[in-house]
Amino acid sequence: MTAASAPSTPPETTPDAAVAAQDTATEPTLLAAQCDEKARMLWQEGLPADAVLLAPSMAATPMRQPGNTWAMLVLAADVLDDTDPDREGEVALFAGCWLPDQPQAAVCEGDLVLALSAPEGESPPDDEVDVEMLLAHGKRWLRVGAWEGVDSRWPWTVAVTAAAIMELHVEATEALQPLPGTVTGRPLRGRGGSGGLVDLLAARLLHAGEEFIWDRPGHGARHIARIHSDGILVLADGRAYHNPSGALTALGGKCQNGWKAWKRTSDGRALSDLRAELRTRRGLPM
């Protein structure tokens, strides 16, 4: 159970020769270049290809959400700390993905989402947006932040709060759980009912000993972890976490949604996919 080199093949990019052949950069060429750069960065950070990259900006900032979506699930919020005084407070990464429907908070503990809407009024300006931040906690979607009439720089404003909430929730979750050393040999003792690893084990959607990976090609690493019978994720160096997001943070992923990042080696399914199946089994909305 060790960290190995990650695959080194990035997404296909626009051939340099084709770009150089253009005397004047046309709009399609610029759009293709932006898509290539976005795909490369998502690949480097180990984020899904359908993620929306809010910061750094690769395209126009969304000021309204697609009509067939409920909200945007925050996948990563990396704000630099005081370890680099010259860049302290800089938003290094902020990304999410659109959710088509509102899932039950009871099986999404710790998920953070953003809802975009037009400001109130008869003719709200297209360059302003209201942003609402919700956290799944205690079987409810709690409103933990709101910004009204903000401009296209809203991701840089919101990211700071998102990172702080994600970090605090991970810390609180780990603090509420028994230490790994106290639960050995007593499976499923962890706090259940919120769609955690314990619940996936109880539903036999997970099995003790199963291996999960998190690829970070941009950092040249593939991190490996295994599921323990106590409902914890054990890293290669022996560190154990009840919260998959906490495991990512420990590995240098800052604030990221571990449910979307960790993928089972046997079938490539993310922990979030298994949690969605658990919702289906319980008859809850997806």
Coordinates of C-alpha atoms in Angstrom, one line a residue:
M1 CA 0.0 0.0 0.0
T2 CA 2.4 2.6 -1.2
A3 CA 2.3 5.8 -3.3
A4 CA 3.3 5.2 -6.9
S5 CA 4.0 7.3 -9.9
A6 CA 0.9 8.5 -11.6
P7 CA 0.2 8.0 -15.3
S8 CA 2.0 10.7 -17.2
T9 CA -0.2 11.1 -20.2
P10 CA -2.2 14.3 -20.2
P11 CA -5.4 15.0 -22.2
E12 CA -4.8 15.6 -25.9
T13 CA -4.1 19.2 -26.7
T14 CA -4.3 21.4 -29.8
P15 CA -1.2 20.7 -31.9
D16 CA 1.3 23.5 -31.7
A17 CA 1.8 23.4 -35.5
A18 CA -1.9 24.0 -36.1
V19 CA -1.9 27.0 -33.8
A20 CA 1.2 28.5 -35.3
A21 CA -0.3 28.2 -38.8
Q22 CA -2.9 30.8 -37.8
D23 CA -1.7 34.4 -38.6
T24 CA -4.5 35.7 -36.5
A25 CA -6.0 33.8 -33.5
T26 CA -9.6 33.2 -34.4
E27 CA -12.3 32.8 -31.8
P28 CA -12.6 29.0 -32.3
T29 CA -8.9 28.6 -31.8
L30 CA -8.9 30.6 -28.6
L31 CA -11.8 28.6 -27.3
A32 CA -10.0 25.3 -28.2
A33 CA -6.9 26.6 -26.4
Q34 CA -8.9 27.5 -23.3
C35 CA -10.6 24.1 -23.3
D36 CA -7.2 22.4 -23.6
E37 CA -5.7 24.4 -20.7
K38 CA -8.7 23.7 -18.5
A39 CA -8.6 20.0 -19.3
R40 CA -4.9 19.9 -18.5
M41 CA -5.3 21.6 -15.1
L42 CA -8.2 19.4 -14.1
W43 CA -6.1 16.3 -15.1
Q44 CA -3.1 17.6 -13.1
E45 CA -5.2 18.2 -10.0
G46 CA -7.0 14.8 -10.2
L47 CA -10.4 16.5 -10.7
P48 CA -13.2 15.0 -13.0
A49 CA -13.3 16.2 -16.6
D50 CA -16.8 17.7 -16.2
A51 CA -15.7 19.9 -13.3
V52 CA -16.3 23.7 -13.6
L53 CA -13.0 25.5 -13.0
L54 CA -13.9 28.8 -11.2
A55 CA -10.4 29.8 -10.2
P56 CA -8.0 30.2 -11.8
S57 CA -10.4 31.4 -14.5
M58 CA -10.2 29.6 -17.9
A59 CA -13.5 30.9 -19.3
A60 CA -16.3 33.3 -18.4
T61 CA -17.4 33.0 -14.8
P62 CA -20.9 31.5 -14.6
M63 CA -23.4 34.1 -13.5
R64 CA -26.4 31.9 -13.6
Q65 CA -26.6 28.1 -13.2
P66 CA -28.0 25.9 -16.0
G67 CA -31.7 25.5 -15.9
N68 CA -31.6 21.7 -15.3
T69 CA -29.4 21.9 -12.2
W70 CA -30.1 22.4 -8.5
A71 CA -26.7 23.7 -7.3
M72 CA -22.9 23.3 -7.8
L73 CA -21.1 20.8 -5.5
V74 CA -17.8 22.3 -4.4
L75 CA -15.0 19.9 -5.3
A76 CA -11.9 21.9 -4.3
A77 CA -11.2 25.2 -2.5
D78 CA -7.5 25.9 -2.1
V79 CA -6.6 29.2 -0.5
L80 CA -2.9 29.8 0.2
D81 CA -2.0 30.2 3.9
D82 CA 0.8 32.1 5.7
T83 CA 3.4 29.5 4.7
D84 CA 3.9 31.8 1.6
P85 CA 3.5 35.4 3.0
D86 CA 3.8 36.9 -0.5
R87 CA 0.8 34.9 -1.7
E88 CA -1.2 34.5 1.5
G89 CA -5.0 34.6 0.9
E90 CA -4.6 33.9 -2.9
V91 CA -7.2 31.5 -4.3
A92 CA -5.1 28.8 -6.0
L93 CA -7.9 26.5 -6.9
F94 CA -11.7 26.6 -6.8
A95 CA -13.8 24.1 -8.7
G96 CA -17.1 22.3 -8.6
C97 CA -19.6 20.3 -10.6
W98 CA -23.3 20.8 -11.3
L99 CA -25.8 18.6 -9.5
P100 CA -29.0 17.9 -11.5
D101 CA -31.2 17.4 -8.4
Q102 CA -31.2 18.1 -4.7
P103 CA -30.1 15.0 -2.8
Q104 CA -31.1 14.3 0.7
A105 CA -28.8 15.9 3.2
A106 CA -29.1 12.8 5.4
V107 CA -26.8 10.9 3.1
C108 CA -24.5 13.8 2.0
E109 CA -22.9 14.8 5.3
G110 CA -20.2 17.4 4.7
D111 CA -21.1 18.2 1.1
L112 CA -20.9 22.0 0.3
V113 CA -22.9 23.4 -2.5
L114 CA -23.4 26.8 -4.2
A115 CA -26.7 28.0 -5.7
L116 CA -26.6 30.9 -8.2
S117 CA -29.7 33.0 -8.9
A118 CA -30.5 36.4 -10.5
P119 CA -30.8 39.3 -8.0
E120 CA -34.3 40.4 -7.2
G121 CA -35.9 43.0 -9.3
E122 CA -37.8 43.3 -12.6
S123 CA -34.7 43.5 -14.8
P124 CA -31.7 42.2 -12.8
P125 CA -28.3 43.0 -14.5
D126 CA -26.7 40.0 -16.2
D127 CA -23.3 40.9 -14.7
E128 CA -24.5 40.5 -11.1
V129 CA -25.5 37.3 -9.2
D130 CA -26.8 36.2 -5.8
V131 CA -24.7 33.3 -4.4
E132 CA -26.0 31.0 -1.6
M133 CA -23.8 28.5 0.2
L134 CA -25.4 25.4 1.7
L135 CA -23.8 22.6 3.9
A136 CA -25.3 19.1 4.4
H137 CA -25.2 18.6 8.1
G138 CA -27.4 16.9 10.6
K139 CA -29.9 15.7 7.9
R140 CA -30.5 19.2 6.7
W141 CA -29.1 21.6 4.1
L142 CA -27.9 24.5 6.3
R143 CA -27.4 28.0 4.8
V144 CA -23.8 28.9 5.8
G145 CA -23.2 31.9 3.5
A146 CA -24.9 34.3 1.1
W147 CA -23.7 37.1 -1.2
E148 CA -26.1 39.4 -3.0
G149 CA -25.4 41.3 -6.2
V150 CA -21.8 40.2 -6.6
D151 CA -19.9 40.6 -9.8
S152 CA -17.9 38.1 -11.9
R153 CA -15.2 38.0 -9.2
W154 CA -17.5 36.2 -6.9
P155 CA -15.5 32.9 -6.9
W156 CA -12.5 34.6 -5.4
T157 CA -14.8 36.0 -2.6
V158 CA -16.7 32.8 -2.0
A159 CA -13.7 30.5 -2.1
V160 CA -12.3 31.8 1.2
T161 CA -15.4 30.9 3.1
A162 CA -15.8 27.6 1.3
A163 CA -12.3 26.5 2.2
A164 CA -12.8 27.5 5.9
I165 CA -16.1 25.6 6.2
M166 CA -14.7 22.5 4.5
E167 CA -11.7 22.5 6.7
L168 CA -13.7 23.0 9.9
H169 CA -16.2 20.3 9.0
V170 CA -13.4 17.8 8.4
E171 CA -11.8 18.6 11.7
A172 CA -15.1 18.4 13.6
T173 CA -16.0 15.0 11.9
E174 CA -12.6 13.5 12.9
A175 CA -12.9 14.9 16.4
L176 CA -16.3 13.2 16.9
Q177 CA -15.1 9.8 15.9
P178 CA -13.2 7.3 18.2
L179 CA -9.5 7.0 17.5
P180 CA -8.6 4.2 15.2
G181 CA -6.7 2.4 17.9
T182 CA -9.9 2.2 20.1
V183 CA -12.1 0.4 17.5
T184 CA -9.8 -2.3 16.2
G185 CA -11.8 -5.6 16.1
R186 CA -15.1 -3.8 16.7
P187 CA -16.4 -3.1 13.2
L188 CA -19.0 -0.5 12.4
R189 CA -18.7 1.3 15.7
G190 CA -18.3 4.7 14.0
R191 CA -21.1 7.3 13.8
G192 CA -23.5 6.0 11.1
G193 CA -26.7 7.2 9.4
S194 CA -25.2 10.1 7.4
G195 CA -24.0 8.1 4.4
G196 CA -20.5 7.7 5.8
L197 CA -18.1 4.8 5.2
V198 CA -19.7 2.9 8.1
D199 CA -23.1 3.0 6.3
L200 CA -21.5 1.8 3.0
L201 CA -19.9 -1.1 4.8
A202 CA -23.2 -2.0 6.6
A203 CA -25.0 -1.9 3.2
R204 CA -22.2 -4.1 1.7
L205 CA -21.5 -1.5 -0.9
L206 CA -18.0 -1.5 0.6
H207 CA -15.9 -4.3 2.0
A208 CA -13.1 -4.3 4.4
G209 CA -9.7 -4.4 2.6
E210 CA -10.9 -2.8 -0.6
E211 CA -8.4 -0.5 -2.2
F212 CA -9.0 3.1 -3.4
I213 CA -6.7 5.4 -5.3
W214 CA -6.4 9.2 -5.8
D215 CA -4.4 10.3 -8.8
R216 CA -2.6 13.6 -8.8
P217 CA -0.7 13.6 -12.1
G218 CA 0.5 17.2 -11.7
H219 CA 2.3 16.1 -8.5
G220 CA 3.5 12.8 -10.0
A221 CA 1.7 10.8 -7.4
R222 CA -0.9 8.1 -7.0
H223 CA -2.1 7.7 -3.4
I224 CA -3.5 4.4 -2.2
A225 CA -5.7 3.7 0.8
R226 CA -7.7 0.8 2.1
I227 CA -11.0 0.5 3.8
H228 CA -10.9 -0.9 7.4
S229 CA -13.7 -2.8 9.0
D230 CA -14.1 0.0 11.5
G231 CA -15.3 2.3 8.7
I232 CA -12.0 4.3 8.3
L233 CA -9.8 5.0 5.3
V234 CA -6.2 3.9 6.0
L235 CA -3.4 5.6 4.1
A236 CA -0.2 3.9 3.0
D237 CA 1.7 5.4 5.9
G238 CA -0.8 4.1 8.4
R239 CA -2.7 7.3 9.1
A240 CA -6.5 6.7 9.3
Y241 CA -9.5 8.9 8.6
H242 CA -13.2 8.5 9.0
N243 CA -13.8 11.4 6.5
P244 CA -12.5 10.8 3.0
S245 CA -12.0 14.5 2.6
G246 CA -9.7 14.5 5.7
A247 CA -7.5 11.9 4.0
L248 CA -7.1 14.2 1.0
T249 CA -6.2 17.1 3.2
A250 CA -3.5 15.0 4.9
L251 CA -2.0 14.2 1.6
G252 CA -1.7 17.8 0.6
G253 CA -5.0 18.2 -1.3
K254 CA -6.0 21.2 0.8
C255 CA -9.8 21.4 0.9
Q256 CA -11.3 18.8 -1.5
N257 CA -14.3 16.6 -1.6
G258 CA -12.8 13.2 -0.9
W259 CA -16.1 11.4 -1.9
K260 CA -15.6 12.4 -5.5
A261 CA -11.8 12.0 -5.5
W262 CA -11.2 8.5 -4.1
K263 CA -11.9 5.8 -6.7
R264 CA -12.1 2.0 -6.1
T265 CA -9.3 0.2 -8.0
S266 CA -11.5 -2.8 -8.8
D267 CA -14.1 -0.9 -10.9
G268 CA -13.1 2.8 -10.9
R269 CA -16.2 3.8 -9.0
A270 CA -15.9 6.9 -6.8
L271 CA -17.1 6.8 -3.2
S272 CA -19.7 9.4 -4.2
D273 CA -21.1 6.8 -6.7
L274 CA -21.4 4.3 -3.9
R275 CA -23.1 6.8 -1.7
A276 CA -25.6 7.6 -4.5
E277 CA -26.4 3.9 -4.7
L278 CA -27.0 3.9 -0.9
R279 CA -29.5 6.8 -1.4
T280 CA -31.3 4.7 -4.0
R281 CA -31.5 1.7 -1.8
R282 CA -33.0 3.8 1.0
G283 CA -35.5 5.2 -1.4
L284 CA -34.2 8.8 -1.0
P285 CA -34.0 11.3 -3.9
M286 CA -30.7 11.3 -5.8

